[in-house]
CSV table of C-alpha atoms in Angstrom, one decimal:
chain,number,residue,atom,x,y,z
R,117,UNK,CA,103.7,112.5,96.1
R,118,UNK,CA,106.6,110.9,98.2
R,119,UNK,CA,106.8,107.2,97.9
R,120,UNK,CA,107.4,104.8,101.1
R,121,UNK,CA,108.1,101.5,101.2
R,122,UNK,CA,107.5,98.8,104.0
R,123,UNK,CA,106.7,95.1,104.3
R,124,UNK,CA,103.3,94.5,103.1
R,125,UNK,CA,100.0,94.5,102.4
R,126,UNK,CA,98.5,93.7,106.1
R,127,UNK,CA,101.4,94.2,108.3
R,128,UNK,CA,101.4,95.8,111.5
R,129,UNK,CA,104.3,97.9,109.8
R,130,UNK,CA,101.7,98.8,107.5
R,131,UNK,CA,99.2,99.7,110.1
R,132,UNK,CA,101.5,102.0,112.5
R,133,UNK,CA,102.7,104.1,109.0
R,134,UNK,CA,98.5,105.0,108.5
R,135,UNK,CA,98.0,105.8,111.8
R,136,UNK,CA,101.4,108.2,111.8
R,137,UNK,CA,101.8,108.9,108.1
R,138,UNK,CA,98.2,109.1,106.9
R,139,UNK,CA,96.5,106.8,104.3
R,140,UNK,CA,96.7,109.7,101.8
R,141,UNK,CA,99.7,111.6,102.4
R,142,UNK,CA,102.1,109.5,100.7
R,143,UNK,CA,102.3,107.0,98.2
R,144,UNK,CA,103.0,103.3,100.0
R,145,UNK,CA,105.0,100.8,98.1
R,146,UNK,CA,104.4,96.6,99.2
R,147,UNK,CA,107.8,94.2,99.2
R,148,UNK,CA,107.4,90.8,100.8
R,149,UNK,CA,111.4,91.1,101.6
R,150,UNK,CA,112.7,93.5,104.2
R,151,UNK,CA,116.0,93.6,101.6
R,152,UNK,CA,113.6,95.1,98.8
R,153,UNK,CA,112.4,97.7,101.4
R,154,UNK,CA,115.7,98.8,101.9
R,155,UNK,CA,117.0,98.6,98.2
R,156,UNK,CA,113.9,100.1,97.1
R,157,UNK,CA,114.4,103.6,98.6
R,158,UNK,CA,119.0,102.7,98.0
R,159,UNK,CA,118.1,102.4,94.2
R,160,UNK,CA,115.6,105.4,94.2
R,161,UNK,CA,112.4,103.2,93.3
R,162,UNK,CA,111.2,104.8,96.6
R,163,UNK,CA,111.7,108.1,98.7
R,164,UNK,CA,111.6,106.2,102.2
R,165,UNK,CA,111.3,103.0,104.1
R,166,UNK,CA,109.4,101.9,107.2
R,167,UNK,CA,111.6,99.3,109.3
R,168,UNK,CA,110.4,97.9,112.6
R,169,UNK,CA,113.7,98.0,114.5
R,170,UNK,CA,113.0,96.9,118.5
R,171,UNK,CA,110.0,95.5,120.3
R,172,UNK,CA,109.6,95.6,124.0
R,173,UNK,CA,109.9,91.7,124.5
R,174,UNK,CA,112.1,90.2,121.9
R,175,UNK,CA,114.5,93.9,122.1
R,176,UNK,CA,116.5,94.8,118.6
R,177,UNK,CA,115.5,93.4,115.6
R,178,UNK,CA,118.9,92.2,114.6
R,179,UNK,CA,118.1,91.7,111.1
R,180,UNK,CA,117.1,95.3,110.2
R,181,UNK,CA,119.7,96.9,112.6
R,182,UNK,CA,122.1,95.1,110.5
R,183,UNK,CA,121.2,96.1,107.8
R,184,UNK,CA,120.7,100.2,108.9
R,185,UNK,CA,124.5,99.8,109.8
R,186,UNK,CA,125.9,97.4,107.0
R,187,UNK,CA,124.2,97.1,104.2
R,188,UNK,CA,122.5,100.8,103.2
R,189,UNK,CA,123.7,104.5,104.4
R,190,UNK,CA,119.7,105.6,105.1
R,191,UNK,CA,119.8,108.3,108.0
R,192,UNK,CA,116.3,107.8,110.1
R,193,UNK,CA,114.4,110.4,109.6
R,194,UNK,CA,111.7,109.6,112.5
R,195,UNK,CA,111.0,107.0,114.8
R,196,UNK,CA,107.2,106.1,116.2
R,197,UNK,CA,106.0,103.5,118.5
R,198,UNK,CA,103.2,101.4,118.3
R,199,UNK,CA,101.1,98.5,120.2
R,200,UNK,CA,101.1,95.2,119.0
R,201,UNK,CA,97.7,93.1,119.0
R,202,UNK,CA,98.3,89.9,117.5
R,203,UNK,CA,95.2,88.0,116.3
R,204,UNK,CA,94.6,83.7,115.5
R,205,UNK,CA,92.8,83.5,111.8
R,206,UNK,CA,91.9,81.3,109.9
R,207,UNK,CA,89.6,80.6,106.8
R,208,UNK,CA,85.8,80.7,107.9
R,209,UNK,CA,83.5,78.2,108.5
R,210,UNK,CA,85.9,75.8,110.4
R,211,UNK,CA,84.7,74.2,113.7
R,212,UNK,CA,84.1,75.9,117.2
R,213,UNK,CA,84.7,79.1,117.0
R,214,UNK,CA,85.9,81.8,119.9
R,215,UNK,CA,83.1,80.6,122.3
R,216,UNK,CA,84.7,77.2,121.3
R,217,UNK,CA,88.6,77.9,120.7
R,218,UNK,CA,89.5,74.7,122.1
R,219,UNK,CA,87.7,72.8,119.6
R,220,UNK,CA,89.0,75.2,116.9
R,221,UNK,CA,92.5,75.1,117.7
R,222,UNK,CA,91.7,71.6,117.3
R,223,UNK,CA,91.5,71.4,113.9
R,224,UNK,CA,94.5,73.5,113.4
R,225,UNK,CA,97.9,71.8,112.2
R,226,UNK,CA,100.2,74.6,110.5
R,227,UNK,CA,100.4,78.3,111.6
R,228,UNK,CA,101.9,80.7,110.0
R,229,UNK,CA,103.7,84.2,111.2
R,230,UNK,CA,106.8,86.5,111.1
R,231,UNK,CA,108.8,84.6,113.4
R,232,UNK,CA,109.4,87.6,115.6
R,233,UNK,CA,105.2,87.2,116.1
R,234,UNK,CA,105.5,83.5,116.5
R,235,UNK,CA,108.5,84.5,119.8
R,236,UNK,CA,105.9,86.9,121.1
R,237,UNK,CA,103.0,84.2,121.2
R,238,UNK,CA,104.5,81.5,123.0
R,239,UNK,CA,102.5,81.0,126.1
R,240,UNK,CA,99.1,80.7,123.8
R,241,UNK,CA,100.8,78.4,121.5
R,242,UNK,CA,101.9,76.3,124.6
R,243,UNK,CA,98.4,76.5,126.0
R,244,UNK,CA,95.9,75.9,123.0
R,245,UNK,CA,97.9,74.4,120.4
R,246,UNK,CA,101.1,72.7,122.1
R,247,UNK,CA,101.2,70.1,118.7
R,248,UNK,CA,100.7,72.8,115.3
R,249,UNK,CA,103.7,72.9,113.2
R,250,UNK,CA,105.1,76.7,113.2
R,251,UNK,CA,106.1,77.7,109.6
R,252,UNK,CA,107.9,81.7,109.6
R,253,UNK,CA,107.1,83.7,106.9
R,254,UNK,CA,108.5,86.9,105.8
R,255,UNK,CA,105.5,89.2,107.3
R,256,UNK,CA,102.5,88.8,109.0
R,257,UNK,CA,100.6,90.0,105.8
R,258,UNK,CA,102.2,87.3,103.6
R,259,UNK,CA,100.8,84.6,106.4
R,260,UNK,CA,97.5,86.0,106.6
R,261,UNK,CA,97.7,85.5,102.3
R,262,UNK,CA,99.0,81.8,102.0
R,263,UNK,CA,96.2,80.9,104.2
R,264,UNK,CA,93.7,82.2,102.2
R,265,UNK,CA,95.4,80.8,98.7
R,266,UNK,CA,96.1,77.8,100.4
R,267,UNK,CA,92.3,77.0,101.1
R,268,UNK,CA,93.3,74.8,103.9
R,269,UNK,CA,91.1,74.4,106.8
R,270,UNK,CA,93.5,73.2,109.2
R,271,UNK,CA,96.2,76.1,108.6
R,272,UNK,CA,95.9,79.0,110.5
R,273,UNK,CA,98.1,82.6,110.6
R,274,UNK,CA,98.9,85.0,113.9
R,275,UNK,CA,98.6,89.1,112.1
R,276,UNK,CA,97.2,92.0,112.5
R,277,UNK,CA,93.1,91.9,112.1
R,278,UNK,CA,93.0,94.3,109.1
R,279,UNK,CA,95.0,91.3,107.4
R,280,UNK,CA,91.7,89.3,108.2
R,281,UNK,CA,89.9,92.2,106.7
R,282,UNK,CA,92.0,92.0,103.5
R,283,UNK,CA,92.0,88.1,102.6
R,284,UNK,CA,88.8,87.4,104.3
R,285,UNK,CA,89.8,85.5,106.8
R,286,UNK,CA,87.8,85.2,110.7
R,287,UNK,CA,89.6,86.0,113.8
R,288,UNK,CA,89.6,82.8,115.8
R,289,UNK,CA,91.4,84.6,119.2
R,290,UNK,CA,91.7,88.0,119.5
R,291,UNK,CA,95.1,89.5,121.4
R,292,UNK,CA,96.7,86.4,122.1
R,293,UNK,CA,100.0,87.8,122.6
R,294,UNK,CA,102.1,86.9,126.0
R,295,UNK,CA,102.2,90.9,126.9
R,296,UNK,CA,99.6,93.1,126.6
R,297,UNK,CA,101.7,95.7,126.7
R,298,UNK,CA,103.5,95.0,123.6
R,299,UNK,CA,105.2,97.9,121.6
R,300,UNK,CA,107.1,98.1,118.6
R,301,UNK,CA,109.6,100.6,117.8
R,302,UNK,CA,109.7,102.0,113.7
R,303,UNK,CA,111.9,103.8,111.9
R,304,UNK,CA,111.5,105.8,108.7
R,305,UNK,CA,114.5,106.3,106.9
R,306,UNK,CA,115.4,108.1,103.9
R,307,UNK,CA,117.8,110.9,102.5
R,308,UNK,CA,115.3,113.9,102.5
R,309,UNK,CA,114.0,115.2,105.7
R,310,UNK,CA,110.2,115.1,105.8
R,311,UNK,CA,107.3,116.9,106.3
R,312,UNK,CA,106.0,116.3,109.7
R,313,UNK,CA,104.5,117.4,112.7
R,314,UNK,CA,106.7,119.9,114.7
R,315,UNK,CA,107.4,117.7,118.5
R,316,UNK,CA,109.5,118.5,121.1
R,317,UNK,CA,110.6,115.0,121.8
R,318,UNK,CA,113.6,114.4,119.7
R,319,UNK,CA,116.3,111.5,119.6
R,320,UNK,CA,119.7,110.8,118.0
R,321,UNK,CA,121.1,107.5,117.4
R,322,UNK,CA,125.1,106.6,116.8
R,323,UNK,CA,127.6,104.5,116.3
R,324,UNK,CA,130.6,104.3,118.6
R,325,UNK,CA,133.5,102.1,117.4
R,326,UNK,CA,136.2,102.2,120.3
R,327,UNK,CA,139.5,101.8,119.5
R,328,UNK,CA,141.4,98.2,119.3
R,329,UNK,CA,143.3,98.0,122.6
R,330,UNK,CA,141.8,101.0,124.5
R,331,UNK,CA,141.1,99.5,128.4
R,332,UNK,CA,138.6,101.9,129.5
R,333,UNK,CA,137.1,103.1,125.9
R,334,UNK,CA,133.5,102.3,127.1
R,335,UNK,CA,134.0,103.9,130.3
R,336,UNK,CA,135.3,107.4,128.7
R,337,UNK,CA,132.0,107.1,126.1
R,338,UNK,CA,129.6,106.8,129.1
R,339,UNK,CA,131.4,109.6,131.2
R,340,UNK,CA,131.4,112.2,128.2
R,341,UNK,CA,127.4,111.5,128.3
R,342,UNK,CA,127.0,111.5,132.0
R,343,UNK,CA,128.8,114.5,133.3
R,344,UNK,CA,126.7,116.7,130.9
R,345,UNK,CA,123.6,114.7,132.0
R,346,UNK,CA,122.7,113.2,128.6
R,347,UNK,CA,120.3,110.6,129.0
R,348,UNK,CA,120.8,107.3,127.0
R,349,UNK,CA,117.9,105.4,126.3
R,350,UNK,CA,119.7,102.4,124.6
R,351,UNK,CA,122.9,101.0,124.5
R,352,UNK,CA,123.9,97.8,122.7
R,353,UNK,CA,126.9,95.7,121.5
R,354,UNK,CA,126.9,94.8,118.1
R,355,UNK,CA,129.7,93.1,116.1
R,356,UNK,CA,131.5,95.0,113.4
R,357,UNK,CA,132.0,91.7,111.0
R,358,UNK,CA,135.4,92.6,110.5
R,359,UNK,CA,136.8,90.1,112.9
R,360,UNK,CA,136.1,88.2,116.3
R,361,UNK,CA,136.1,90.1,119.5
R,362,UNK,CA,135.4,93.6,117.7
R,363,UNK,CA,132.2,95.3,118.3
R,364,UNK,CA,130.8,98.8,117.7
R,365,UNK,CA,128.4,100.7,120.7
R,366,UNK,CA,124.5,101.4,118.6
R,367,UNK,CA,123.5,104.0,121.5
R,368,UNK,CA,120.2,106.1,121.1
R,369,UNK,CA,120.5,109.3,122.8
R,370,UNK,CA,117.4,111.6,124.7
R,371,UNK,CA,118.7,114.9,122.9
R,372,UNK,CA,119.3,116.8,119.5
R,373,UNK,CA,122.0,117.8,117.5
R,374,UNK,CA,121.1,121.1,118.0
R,375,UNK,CA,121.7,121.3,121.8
R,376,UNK,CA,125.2,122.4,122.3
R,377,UNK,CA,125.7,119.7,124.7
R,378,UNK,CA,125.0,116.8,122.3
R,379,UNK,CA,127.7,118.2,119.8
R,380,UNK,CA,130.4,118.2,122.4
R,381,UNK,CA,129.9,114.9,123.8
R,382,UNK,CA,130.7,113.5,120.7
R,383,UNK,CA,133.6,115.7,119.6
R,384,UNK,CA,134.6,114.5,123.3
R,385,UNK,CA,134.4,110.9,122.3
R,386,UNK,CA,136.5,111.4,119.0
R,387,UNK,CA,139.2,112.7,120.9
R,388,UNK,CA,139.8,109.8,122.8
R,389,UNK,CA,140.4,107.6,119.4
R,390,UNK,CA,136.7,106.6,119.1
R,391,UNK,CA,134.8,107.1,115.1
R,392,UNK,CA,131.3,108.0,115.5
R,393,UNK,CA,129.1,107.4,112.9
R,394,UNK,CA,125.5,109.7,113.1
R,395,UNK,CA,122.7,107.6,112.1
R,396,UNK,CA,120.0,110.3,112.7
R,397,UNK,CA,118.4,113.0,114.6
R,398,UNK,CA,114.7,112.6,114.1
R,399,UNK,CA,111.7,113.2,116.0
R,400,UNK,CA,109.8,110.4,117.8
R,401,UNK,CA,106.1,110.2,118.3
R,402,UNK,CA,104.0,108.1,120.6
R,403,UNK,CA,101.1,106.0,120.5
R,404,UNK,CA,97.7,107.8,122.1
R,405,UNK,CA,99.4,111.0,122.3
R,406,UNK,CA,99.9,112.4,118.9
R,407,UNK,CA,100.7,111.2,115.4
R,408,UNK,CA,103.2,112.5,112.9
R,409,UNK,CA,101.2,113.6,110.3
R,410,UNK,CA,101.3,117.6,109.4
């Protein structure tokens, strides 16, 4: 059985690679460090990783898109997204309750959260607890745990409800995020394509790093896309960390490698002087219309 690895237990990382992957279908591996995920499946401890890469409030996940491009060379293998529903708990048996959250939040004075969930939660912390002390934490599982093994009645964690389920903890406020409709974008990556569920939606991601000196270079990228009607559903500026000023183009692309189009574009965009890394050609699946599994 193939092994995966993601942030975890009780992460909505977790959570999205059930409903896509299956409970059963592979083998999931916990790290508490998004550098473990990643080294796991480098070093061969693992077959893949699950990353959460962009969400549609906060964007890129800088972080993990930094370390896609810098740090590991894991081509994604498939990409789903999935909604976010971010939950207040806390040990039970505390005061008030969700008929009473203004008494509960009360007796709250440390929360803890990934702090991408904590950015995502800001006008209900502004509302019901404007004075608790935030504390980030490497995943939304891992807050959902220290309150539990903390035993402290006054701290409190924003995660996923099936991280209630697993440490016993109550839901206080249900959905408390500032968007309802909040999605995050994952990633599997790994060097063996996968068993999946044949889709016709299919994306490929790049790297475009323009030449030094070359007025224009962006233009000429966009224009080998356009005139063939390529549709670009990202592009973003990244720094290459070689030196001030110089940045790379991460640009996901509405099309497959094995259009003829797609192929040509990019020979297109060498010829000018640009190098074009491929980061993947995957398929993409989306919540409430099908899942990935076989």
């Amino acid at each position: 059985m193939k092994r995966i690895s993601l942030l975890g237990p009780g992460t909505y990382t977790e959570e999205s690679a059930h409903h896509y992957l299956g409970r059963d279908a592979f083998d999931y591996v916990n790290y508490k460090l998004i550098a473990d995920v990643f080294e796991s499946t480098v070093n061969g401890v693992t077959d893949y990783s699950v990353i959460p890469i962009e969400n549609t409030f906060e964007g890129s996940v800088s972080l993990h898109v930094d370390w896609l491009v810098h740090n590991v060379d894991l081509p994604i293998q498939a990409e789903w997204v999935y909604p976010i529903s971010i939950n207040l708990l806390r040990l039970p048996g505390g005061p008030g309750g969700s008929d009473e959250l203004e008494a509960a939040c009360g007796a709250i004075r440390k929360i803890y959260s990934h702090g991408v969930t904590l950015a995502q939660c800001q006008q209900f912390l502004r509302t019901h607890l404007p004075d608790v002390e935030l504390e980030p934490v490497g995943s939304n599982g891992e807050a959902a745990r220290m309150v539990r093994e903390l035993g402290d009645p006054a701290a409190a964690a924003l995660a996923p409800l099936g991280a209630g389920a697993l440490y016993g903890l109550e839901t206080l406020a249900a959905g408390v995020q500032d968007h309802q409709n909040n999605l995050t974008r994952f990633v599997l990556i790994g060097h063996e394509k996968p068993q999946l569920k044949e889709t016709a939606d299919r994306k490929t991601t790049i790297l475009v790093t323009p030449p030094e000196d070359f007025p224009g270079a962006l233009h000429q990228v966009l224009s080998a896309f356009a005139w063939r009607r390529i549709n670009l559903s990202k592009i973003e500026s990244r720094p290459t960390k070689k030196k001030l000023g110089s940045y790379y183009f991460y640009i996901d692309i509405e099309a497959s490698m094995d259009s003829v189009l797609l192929p040509a574009a990019l020979q297109e965009i060498e010829a000018i002087g640009c190098q074009v890394r491929l980061m993947g050609c995957y398929p993409t699946f989306f919540y409430g219309t099908e899942t990935a599994k076989v």
